[in-house]
Coordinates of C-alpha atoms in Angstrom, one line a residue:
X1332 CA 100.1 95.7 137.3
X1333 CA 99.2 92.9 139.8
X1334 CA 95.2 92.0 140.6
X1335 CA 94.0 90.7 143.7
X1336 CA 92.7 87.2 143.7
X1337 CA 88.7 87.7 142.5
X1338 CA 86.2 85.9 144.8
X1339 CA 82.4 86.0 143.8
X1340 CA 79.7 85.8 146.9
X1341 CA 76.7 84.0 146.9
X1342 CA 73.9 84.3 149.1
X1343 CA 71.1 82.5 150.3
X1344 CA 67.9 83.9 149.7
X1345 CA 65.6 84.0 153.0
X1346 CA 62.3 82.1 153.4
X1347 CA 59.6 84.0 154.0
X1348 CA 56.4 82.3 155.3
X1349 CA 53.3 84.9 154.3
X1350 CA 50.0 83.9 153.9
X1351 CA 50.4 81.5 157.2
X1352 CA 48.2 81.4 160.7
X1353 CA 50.3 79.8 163.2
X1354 CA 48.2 78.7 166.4
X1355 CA 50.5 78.4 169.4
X1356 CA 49.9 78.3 173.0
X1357 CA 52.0 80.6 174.1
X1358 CA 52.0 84.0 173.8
X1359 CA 55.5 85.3 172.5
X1360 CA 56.5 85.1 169.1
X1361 CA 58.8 82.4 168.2
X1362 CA 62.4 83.5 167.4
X1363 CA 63.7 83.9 163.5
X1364 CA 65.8 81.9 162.4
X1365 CA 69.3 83.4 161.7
X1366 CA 70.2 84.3 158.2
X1367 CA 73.3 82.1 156.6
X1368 CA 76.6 83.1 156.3
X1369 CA 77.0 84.1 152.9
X1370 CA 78.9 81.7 150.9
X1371 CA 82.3 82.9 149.5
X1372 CA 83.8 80.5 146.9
X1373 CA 87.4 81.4 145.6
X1374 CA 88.2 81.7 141.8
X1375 CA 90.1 78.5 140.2
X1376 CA 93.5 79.3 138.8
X1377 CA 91.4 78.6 135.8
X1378 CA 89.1 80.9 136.8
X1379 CA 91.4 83.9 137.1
X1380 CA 93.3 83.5 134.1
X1381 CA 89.7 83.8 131.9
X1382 CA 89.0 86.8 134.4
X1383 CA 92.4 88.5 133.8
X1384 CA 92.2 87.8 130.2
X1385 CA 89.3 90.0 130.1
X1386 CA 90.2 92.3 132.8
X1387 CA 93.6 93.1 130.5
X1388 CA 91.6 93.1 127.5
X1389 CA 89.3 96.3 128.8
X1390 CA 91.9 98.2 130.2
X1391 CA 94.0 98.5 127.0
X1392 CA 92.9 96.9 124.2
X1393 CA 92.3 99.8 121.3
X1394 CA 88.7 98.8 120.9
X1395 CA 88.1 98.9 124.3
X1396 CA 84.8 101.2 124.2
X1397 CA 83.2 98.1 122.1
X1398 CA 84.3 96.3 125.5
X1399 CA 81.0 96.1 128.2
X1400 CA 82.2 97.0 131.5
X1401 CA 82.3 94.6 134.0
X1402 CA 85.9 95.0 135.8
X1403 CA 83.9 95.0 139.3
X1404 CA 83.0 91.4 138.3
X1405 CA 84.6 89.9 135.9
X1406 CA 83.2 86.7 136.4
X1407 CA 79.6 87.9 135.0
X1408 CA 81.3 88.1 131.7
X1409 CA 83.5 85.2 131.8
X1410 CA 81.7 82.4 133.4
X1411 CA 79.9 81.8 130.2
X1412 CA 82.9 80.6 128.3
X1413 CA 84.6 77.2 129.2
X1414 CA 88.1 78.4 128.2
X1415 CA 90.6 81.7 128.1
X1416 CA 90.4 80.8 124.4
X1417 CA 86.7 81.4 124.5
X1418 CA 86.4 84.5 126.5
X1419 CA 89.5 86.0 123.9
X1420 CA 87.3 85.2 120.8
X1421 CA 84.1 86.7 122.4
X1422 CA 86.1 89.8 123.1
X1423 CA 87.5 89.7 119.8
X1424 CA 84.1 89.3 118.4
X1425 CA 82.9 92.8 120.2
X1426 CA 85.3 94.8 118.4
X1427 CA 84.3 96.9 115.0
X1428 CA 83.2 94.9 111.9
X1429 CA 85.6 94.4 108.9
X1430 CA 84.6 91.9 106.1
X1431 CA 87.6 91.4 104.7
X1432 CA 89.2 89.7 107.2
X1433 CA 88.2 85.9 107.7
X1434 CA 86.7 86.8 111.3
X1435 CA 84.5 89.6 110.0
X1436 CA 86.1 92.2 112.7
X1437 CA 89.2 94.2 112.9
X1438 CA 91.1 92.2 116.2
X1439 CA 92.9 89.4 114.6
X1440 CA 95.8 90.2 116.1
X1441 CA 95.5 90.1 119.8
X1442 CA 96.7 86.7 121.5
X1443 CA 97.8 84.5 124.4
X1444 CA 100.7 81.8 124.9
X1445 CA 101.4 79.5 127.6
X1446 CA 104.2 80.5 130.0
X1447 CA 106.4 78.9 131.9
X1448 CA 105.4 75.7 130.7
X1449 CA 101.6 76.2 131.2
X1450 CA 99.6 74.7 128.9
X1451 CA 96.4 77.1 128.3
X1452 CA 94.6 74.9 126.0
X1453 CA 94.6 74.0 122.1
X1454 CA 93.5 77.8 121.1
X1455 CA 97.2 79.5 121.9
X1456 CA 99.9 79.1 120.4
X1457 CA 103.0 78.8 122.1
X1458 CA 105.7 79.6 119.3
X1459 CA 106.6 83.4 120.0
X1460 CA 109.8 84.8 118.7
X1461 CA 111.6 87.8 120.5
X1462 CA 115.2 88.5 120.7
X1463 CA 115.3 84.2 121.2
X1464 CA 113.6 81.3 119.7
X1465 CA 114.0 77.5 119.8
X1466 CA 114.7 75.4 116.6
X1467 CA 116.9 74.8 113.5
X1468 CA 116.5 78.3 111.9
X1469 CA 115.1 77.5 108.5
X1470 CA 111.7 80.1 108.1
X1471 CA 109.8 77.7 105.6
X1472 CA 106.5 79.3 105.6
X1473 CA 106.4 76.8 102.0
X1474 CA 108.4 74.4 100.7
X1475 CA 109.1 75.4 97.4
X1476 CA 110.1 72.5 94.3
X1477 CA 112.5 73.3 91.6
X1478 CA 112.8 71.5 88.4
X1479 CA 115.9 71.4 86.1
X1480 CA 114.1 69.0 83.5
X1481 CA 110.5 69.1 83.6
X1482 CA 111.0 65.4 85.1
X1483 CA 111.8 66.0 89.0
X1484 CA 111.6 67.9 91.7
X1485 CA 113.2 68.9 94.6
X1486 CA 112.9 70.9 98.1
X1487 CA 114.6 74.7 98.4
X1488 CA 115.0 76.0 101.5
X1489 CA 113.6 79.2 101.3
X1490 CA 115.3 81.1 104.5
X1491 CA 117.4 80.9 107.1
X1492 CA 117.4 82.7 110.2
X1493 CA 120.7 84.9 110.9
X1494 CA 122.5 83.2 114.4
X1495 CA 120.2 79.8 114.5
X1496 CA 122.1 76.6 114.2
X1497 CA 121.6 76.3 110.8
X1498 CA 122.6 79.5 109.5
X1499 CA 126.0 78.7 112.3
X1500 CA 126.2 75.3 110.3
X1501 CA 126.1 77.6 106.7
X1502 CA 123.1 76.8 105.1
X1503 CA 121.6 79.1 103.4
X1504 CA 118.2 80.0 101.5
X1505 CA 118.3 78.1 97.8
X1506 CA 120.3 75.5 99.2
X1507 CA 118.5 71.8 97.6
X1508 CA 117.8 69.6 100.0
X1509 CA 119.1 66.4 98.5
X1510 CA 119.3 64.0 101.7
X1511 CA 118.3 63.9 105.4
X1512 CA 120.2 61.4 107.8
X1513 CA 121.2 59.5 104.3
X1514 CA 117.9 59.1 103.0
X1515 CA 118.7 60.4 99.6
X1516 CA 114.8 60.2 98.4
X1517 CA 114.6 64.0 97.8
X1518 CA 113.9 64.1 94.2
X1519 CA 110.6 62.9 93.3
X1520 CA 108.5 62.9 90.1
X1521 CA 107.2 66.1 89.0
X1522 CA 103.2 65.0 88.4
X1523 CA 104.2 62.5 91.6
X1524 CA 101.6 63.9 94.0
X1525 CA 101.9 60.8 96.6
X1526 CA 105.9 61.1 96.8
X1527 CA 106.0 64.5 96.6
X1528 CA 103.2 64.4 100.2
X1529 CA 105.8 61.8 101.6
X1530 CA 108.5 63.9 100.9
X1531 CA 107.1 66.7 102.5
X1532 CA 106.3 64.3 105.8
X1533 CA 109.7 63.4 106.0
X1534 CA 111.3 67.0 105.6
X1535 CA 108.5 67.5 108.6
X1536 CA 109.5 65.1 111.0
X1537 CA 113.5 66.1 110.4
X1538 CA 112.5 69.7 111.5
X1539 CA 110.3 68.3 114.7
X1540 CA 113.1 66.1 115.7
X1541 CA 116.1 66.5 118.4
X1542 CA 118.7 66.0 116.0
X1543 CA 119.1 65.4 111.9
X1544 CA 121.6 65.7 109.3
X1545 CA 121.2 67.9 106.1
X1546 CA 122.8 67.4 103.1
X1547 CA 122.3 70.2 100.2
X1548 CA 123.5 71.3 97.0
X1549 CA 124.9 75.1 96.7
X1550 CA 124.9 76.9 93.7
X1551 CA 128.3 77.3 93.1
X1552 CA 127.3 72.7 92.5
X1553 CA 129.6 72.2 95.8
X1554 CA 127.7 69.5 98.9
X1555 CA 127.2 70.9 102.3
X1556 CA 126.6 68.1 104.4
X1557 CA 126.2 68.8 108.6
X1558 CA 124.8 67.7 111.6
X1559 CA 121.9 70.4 113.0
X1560 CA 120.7 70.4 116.8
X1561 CA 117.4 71.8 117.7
X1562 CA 118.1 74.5 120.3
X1563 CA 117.7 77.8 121.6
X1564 CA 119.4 80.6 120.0
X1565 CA 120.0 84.5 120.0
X1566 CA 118.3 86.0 117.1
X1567 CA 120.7 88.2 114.4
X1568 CA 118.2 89.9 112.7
X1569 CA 121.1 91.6 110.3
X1570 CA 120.8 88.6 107.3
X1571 CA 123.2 90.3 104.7
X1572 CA 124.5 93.7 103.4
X1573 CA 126.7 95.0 100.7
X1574 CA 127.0 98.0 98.5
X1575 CA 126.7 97.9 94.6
X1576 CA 128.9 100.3 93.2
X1577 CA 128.0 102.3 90.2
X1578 CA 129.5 105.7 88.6
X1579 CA 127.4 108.4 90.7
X1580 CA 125.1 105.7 92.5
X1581 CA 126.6 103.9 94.6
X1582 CA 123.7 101.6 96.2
X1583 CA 123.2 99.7 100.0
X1584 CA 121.8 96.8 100.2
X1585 CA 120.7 95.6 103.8
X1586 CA 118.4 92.1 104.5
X1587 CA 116.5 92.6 107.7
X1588 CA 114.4 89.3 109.0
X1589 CA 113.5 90.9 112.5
X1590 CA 113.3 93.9 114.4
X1591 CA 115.3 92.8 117.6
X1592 CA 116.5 94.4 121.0
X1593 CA 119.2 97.0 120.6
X1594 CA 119.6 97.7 124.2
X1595 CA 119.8 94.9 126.6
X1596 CA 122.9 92.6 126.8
X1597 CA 121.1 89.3 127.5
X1598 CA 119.5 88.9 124.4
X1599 CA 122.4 90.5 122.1
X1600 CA 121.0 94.0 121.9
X1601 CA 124.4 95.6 122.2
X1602 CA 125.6 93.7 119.7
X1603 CA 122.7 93.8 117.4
X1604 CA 123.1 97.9 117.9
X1605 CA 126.8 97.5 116.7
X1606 CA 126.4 95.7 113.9
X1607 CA 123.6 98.4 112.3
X1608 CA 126.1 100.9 113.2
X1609 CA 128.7 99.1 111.4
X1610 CA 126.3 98.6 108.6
X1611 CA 125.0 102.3 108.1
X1612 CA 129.0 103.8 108.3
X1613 CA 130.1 101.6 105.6
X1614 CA 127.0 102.7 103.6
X1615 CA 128.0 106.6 105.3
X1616 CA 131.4 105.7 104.0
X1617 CA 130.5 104.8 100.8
X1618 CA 128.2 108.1 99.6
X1619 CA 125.4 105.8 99.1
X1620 CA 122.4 108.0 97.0
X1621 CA 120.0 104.8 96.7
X1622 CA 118.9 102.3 99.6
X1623 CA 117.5 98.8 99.1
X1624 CA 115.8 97.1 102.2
X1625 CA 114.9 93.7 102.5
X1626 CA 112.1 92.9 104.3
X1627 CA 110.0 90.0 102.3
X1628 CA 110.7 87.7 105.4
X1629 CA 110.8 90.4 108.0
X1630 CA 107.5 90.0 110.4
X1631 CA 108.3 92.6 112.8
X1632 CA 110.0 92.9 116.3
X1633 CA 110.7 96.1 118.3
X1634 CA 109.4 99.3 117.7
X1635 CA 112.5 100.7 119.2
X1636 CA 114.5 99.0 116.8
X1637 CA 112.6 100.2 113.8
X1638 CA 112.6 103.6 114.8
X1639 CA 116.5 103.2 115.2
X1640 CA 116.5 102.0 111.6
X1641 CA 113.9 104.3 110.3
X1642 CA 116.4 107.2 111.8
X1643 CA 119.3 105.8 110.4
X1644 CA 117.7 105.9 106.9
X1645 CA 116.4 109.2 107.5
X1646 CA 119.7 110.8 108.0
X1647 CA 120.5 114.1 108.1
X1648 CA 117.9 114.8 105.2
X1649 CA 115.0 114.0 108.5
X1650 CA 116.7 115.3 111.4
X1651 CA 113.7 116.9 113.5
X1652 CA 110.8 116.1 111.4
X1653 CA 108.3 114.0 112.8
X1654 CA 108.8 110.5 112.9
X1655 CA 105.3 108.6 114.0
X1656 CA 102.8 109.0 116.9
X1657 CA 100.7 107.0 118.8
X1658 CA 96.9 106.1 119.1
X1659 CA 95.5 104.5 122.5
X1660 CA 92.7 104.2 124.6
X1661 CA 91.6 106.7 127.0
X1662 CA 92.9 104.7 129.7
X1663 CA 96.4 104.1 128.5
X1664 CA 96.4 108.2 127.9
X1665 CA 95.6 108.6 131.6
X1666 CA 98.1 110.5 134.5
X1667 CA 97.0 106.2 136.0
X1668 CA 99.6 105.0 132.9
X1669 CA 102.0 107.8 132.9
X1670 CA 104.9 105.6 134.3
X1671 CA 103.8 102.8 131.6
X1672 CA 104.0 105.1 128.8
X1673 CA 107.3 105.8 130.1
X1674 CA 108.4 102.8 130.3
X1675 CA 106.9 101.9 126.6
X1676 CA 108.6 105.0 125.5
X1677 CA 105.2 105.9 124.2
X1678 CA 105.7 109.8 122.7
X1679 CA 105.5 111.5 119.9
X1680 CA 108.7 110.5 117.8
X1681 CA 111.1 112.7 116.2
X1682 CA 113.9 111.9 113.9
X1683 CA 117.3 112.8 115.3
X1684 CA 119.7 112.1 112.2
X1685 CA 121.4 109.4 113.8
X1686 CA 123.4 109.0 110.9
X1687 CA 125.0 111.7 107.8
X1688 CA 123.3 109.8 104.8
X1689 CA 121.5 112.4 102.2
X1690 CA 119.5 109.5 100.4
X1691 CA 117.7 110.2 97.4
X1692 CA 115.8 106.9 96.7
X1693 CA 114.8 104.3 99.5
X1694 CA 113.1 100.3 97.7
X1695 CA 111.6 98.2 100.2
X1696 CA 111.3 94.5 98.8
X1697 CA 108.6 92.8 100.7
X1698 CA 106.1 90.1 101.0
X1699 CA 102.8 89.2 102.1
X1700 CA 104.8 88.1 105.3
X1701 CA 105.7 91.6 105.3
X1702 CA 104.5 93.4 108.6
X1703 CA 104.5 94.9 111.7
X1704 CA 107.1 97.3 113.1
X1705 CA 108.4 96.7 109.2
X1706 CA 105.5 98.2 107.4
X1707 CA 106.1 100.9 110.0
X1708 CA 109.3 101.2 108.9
X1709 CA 107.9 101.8 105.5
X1710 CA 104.9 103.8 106.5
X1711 CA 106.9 106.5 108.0
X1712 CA 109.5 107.5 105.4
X1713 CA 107.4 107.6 102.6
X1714 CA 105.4 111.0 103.6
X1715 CA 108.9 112.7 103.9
X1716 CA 111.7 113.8 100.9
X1717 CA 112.8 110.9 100.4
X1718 CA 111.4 108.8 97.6
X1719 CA 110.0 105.3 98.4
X1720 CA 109.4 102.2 96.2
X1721 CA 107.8 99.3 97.3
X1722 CA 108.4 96.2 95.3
X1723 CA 106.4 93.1 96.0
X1724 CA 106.6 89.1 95.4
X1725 CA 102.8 89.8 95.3
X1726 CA 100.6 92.9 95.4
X1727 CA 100.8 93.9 99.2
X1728 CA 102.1 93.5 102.5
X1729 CA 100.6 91.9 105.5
X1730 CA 98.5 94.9 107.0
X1731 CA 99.1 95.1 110.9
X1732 CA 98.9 98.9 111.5
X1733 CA 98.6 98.0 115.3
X1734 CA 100.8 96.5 118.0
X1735 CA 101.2 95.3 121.8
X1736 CA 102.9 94.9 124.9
X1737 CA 103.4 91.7 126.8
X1738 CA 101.4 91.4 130.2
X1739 CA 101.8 88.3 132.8
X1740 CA 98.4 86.8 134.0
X1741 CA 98.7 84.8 137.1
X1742 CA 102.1 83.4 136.1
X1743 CA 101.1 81.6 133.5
X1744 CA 99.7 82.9 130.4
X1745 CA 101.2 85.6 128.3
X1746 CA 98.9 87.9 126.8
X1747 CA 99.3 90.5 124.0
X1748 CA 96.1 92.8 123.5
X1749 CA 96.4 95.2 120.8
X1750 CA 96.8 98.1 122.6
X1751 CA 98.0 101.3 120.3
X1752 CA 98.0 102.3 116.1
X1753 CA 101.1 103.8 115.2
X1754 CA 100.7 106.5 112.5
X1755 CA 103.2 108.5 110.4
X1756 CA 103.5 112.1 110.1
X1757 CA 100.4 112.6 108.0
X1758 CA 98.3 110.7 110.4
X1759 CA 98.2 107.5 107.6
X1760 CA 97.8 103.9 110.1
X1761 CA 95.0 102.3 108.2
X1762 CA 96.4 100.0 105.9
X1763 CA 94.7 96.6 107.1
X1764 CA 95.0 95.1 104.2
X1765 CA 98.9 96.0 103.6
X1766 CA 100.7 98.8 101.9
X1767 CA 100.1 98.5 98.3
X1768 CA 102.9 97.9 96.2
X1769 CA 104.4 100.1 93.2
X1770 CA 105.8 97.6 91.4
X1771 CA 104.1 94.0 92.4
X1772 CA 104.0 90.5 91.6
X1773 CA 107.9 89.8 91.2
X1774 CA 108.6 86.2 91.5
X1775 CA 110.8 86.0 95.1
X1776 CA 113.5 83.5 93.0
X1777 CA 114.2 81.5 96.2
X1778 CA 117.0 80.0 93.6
X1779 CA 119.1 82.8 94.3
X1780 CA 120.1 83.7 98.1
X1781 CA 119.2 87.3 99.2
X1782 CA 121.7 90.0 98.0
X1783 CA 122.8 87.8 94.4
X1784 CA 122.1 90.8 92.5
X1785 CA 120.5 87.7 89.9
X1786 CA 117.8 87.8 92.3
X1787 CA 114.5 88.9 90.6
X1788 CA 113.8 91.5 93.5
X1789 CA 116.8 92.7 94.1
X1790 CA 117.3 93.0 90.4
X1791 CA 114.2 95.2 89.9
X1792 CA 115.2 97.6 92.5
X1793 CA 118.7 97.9 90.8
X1794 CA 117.1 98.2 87.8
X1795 CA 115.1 101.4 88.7
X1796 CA 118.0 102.5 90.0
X1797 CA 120.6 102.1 87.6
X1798 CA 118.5 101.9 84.3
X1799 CA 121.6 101.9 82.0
X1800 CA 123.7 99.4 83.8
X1801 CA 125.3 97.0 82.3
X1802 CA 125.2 93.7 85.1
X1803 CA 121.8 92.6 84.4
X1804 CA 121.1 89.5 85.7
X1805 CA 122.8 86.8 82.9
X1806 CA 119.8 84.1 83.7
X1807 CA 122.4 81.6 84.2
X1808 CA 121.0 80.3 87.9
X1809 CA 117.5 81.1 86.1
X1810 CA 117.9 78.5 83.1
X1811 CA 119.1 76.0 85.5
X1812 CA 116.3 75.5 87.8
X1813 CA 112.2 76.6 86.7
X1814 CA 110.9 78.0 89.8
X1815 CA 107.4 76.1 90.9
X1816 CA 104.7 77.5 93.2
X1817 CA 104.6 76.6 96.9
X1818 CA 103.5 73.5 97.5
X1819 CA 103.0 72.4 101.3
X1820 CA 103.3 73.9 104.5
X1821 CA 105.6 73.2 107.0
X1822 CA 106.5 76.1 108.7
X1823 CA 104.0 78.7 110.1
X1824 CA 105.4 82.0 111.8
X1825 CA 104.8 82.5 115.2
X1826 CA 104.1 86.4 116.3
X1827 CA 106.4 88.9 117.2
X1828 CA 105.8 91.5 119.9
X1829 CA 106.6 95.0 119.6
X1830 CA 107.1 96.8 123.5
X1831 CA 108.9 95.1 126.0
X1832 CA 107.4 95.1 129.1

């Protein structure tokens, strides 16, 4: 949707002389003078990004009744805020109250970026991930310390992002960081607050710069030592998958970070696509009755490719049931959107057994960095036959019931309003403050990489599954290194869309 440039008019005000006697010597009236031209003054680019901002925000943001109307002029509305970021948080401000959240109302999701190398000001953010991102790979939301003496500590990477340069180079999440370009000073006191803040500075200006090398322990004790790039890179959003095999339970095992395009060729949606399909036919293959899912690191993506999964898991057990609708504005329900919703593919979804699996049992391991289009996922098997478990690191997921579509403002600002709820076949969409886990506060062992069945979550889930079995996890990787809280952030998530547009 393109808007014409906004202009705002003023005019001068006439002077009227009343009260006056005028004595003049001749007889005719003297002529009036002629009322100005009014005075037209064109809209900075400045301007018209705040105006759009707002303009975009009213037409399809979910809360948009709480919105005053003012789309004949924006400029009455935004002319009292210095900054996009301004006019956002007023608008933000206008929608209904929630306490819980930090902001005390329910939009904390809606957002704007930079594009093309605009910089809008300090409020955006310009790290957004979809189907590419820039950067080594590694996902530390926290740097975590381990401890094999109760003396020192050391750095474990906690992820690493399938197709980035690092996961290429083979690292891999409980790798220990023992040297960056041969500074070796990456085992520090345990009570050594000062070196372990240095540390953390150091670690932080590796990932900021062009070019470093890594050095890290595996746990098999073998050095992995490589040269990492910072670059651009083609998301895989498939981390790992395998099957345990157990005598009438065999169980799949699939780590999801993203949600990524499974269409388009550009961005490796074909391939993403082939590789599920590969995925679910070994677990078709294979008779799996129980499902694990990964998602602790997984902060969303594509609808599209969450409804593929979600189908894929459904099987033939869901074919034709309800899937998930869709809750919008008035606006965005209009015969004006039609060709929008088209294009969004926003309808009433149905599952259409996209795959023979008869599951009995579906676990979803997740975090507090849990959400999006993957609590969707979630949210709309578990009203259906198939039985659900959510097991958490903490107590709950994220809680983003909601999502958006990408519009372009004046060629240089990306803006995501929260635009539709997505609900399951019940009509549940309401859980802002996560989905509540059955079986919570299971310690994500980031000593163990994703899918070592020695792995606390994954061990849970195999647990339930498989009560009697007799691989339990031998504590052998957990004796060797005491797990430590989170100390130290230097990695925050950027936001993932959910429509392309």
């Amino acid at each position: 949707m393109k808007l014409k440039t906004l202009i705002c008019a003023g005019r001068l005000a006439a002077i009227a002389l009343t009260g006056l006697v005028v004595i003049s010597c001749k007889k005719d009236n003297p002529k009036p003078e002629p009322e100005p031209e009014p005075v037209v003054t064109e809209r900075t680019e400045a301007q018209l990004i705040k105006d759009d901002i707002y303009k975009y925000y009213k037409l399809y943001s979910l809360w948009e009744t709480s919105i005053p109307d003012y789309k004949a002029d924006p400029s009455k509305f935004t002319d009292q805020y210095s900054s996009a970021g301004q006019v956002l948080s007023a608008l933000k401000k206008m929608t209904p109250s929630y306490p819980k959240y930090k902001e005390g109302v329910i939009d904390r999701f809606s957002y704007f970026v930079g594009a093309n190398g605009y910089n809008i000001s300090s409020f955006a953010s310009n790290k957004i991930k979809m189907d590419t991102y820039n950067g080594y790979g590694f996902e530390m939301f926290n740097v975590h310390f381990g401890t094999s003496d109760n003396k020192t500590v050391q750095p474990i990477i906690d992820f690493v992002e399938g197709g980035s340069p690092a996961y290429l180079a083979g690292f891999r999440r409980s790798d220990i960081v023992t040297a960056i370009n041969n500074d070796n000073k990456f085992s520090v006191g345990i009570d050594d607050s000062e070196a372990k803040t240095d540390m953390l500075n150091r670690l932080s200006s590796a990932l900021s710069s062009p070019k470093f090398t890594l050095e890290v322990i595996r746990n098999d004790g073998s050095v992995l030592k490589r040269e990492l790039t910072y670059g651009e890179y083609v998301i895989d959003p498939v981390y790992k998958e395998s099957i345990f095999n157990f005598s009438n339970n065999n169980i799949g095992y699939l780590a999801l970070s993203s949600f990524e395009e499974i269409e388009e060729e550009t961005t490796g949606g074909k391939i993403n696509k082939k590789n599920i399909d590969a995925v679910f036919k070994k677990f078709q293959d294979q008779n799996i009755k129980s499902l694990i899912v990964d998602l602790r690191y997984n902060g969303g993506g594509y609808v599209d490719a969450a409804v593929y999964i979600a189908d894929k898991i459904g099987g033939s057990k869901l074919k034709s049931k309800l899937m998930l609708t869709y809750e919008t504005n008035k606006y965005l329900q209009s015969d004006a959107t039609s060709s929008l919703r088209k294009e969004l593919n926003i309808r009433d979804t149905y599952f259409q057994g996209l795959s023979t699996l008869n599951l009995d049992k579906v676990y979803f391991l997740v975090s507090e960095h849990t959400a999006s289009a993957a609590e969707m996922l979630i949210n709309v098997i578990r009203p259906h036959n198939i039985a659900v478990k959510i097991i958490a690191s903490g107590t709950h997921t994220f809680g983003k019931p909601v999502g958006f579509f990408r519009q372009l403002i004046q060629n240089k600002v990306y803006f995501w309003p929260v635009s539709f709820k997505l609900r399951n076949k019940d009509g549940v969409s309401d859980y802002w403050d996560g989905l509540l886990a059955d079986e919570q506060n299971i310690i994500d062992y980031v000593f163990a990489d994703l899918g070592d069945p020695e792995e606390n979550m994954l061990e849970a889930a195999l647990n339930d599954a498989v009560p009697n079995r007799q691989s339990k996890a031998s504590s052998r990787k957990k004796t060797s290194f005491k797990y430590s809280l989170p100390i130290g952030k230097v990695y925050s998530r950027p936001e993932i869309g959910m429509f392309k547009k």
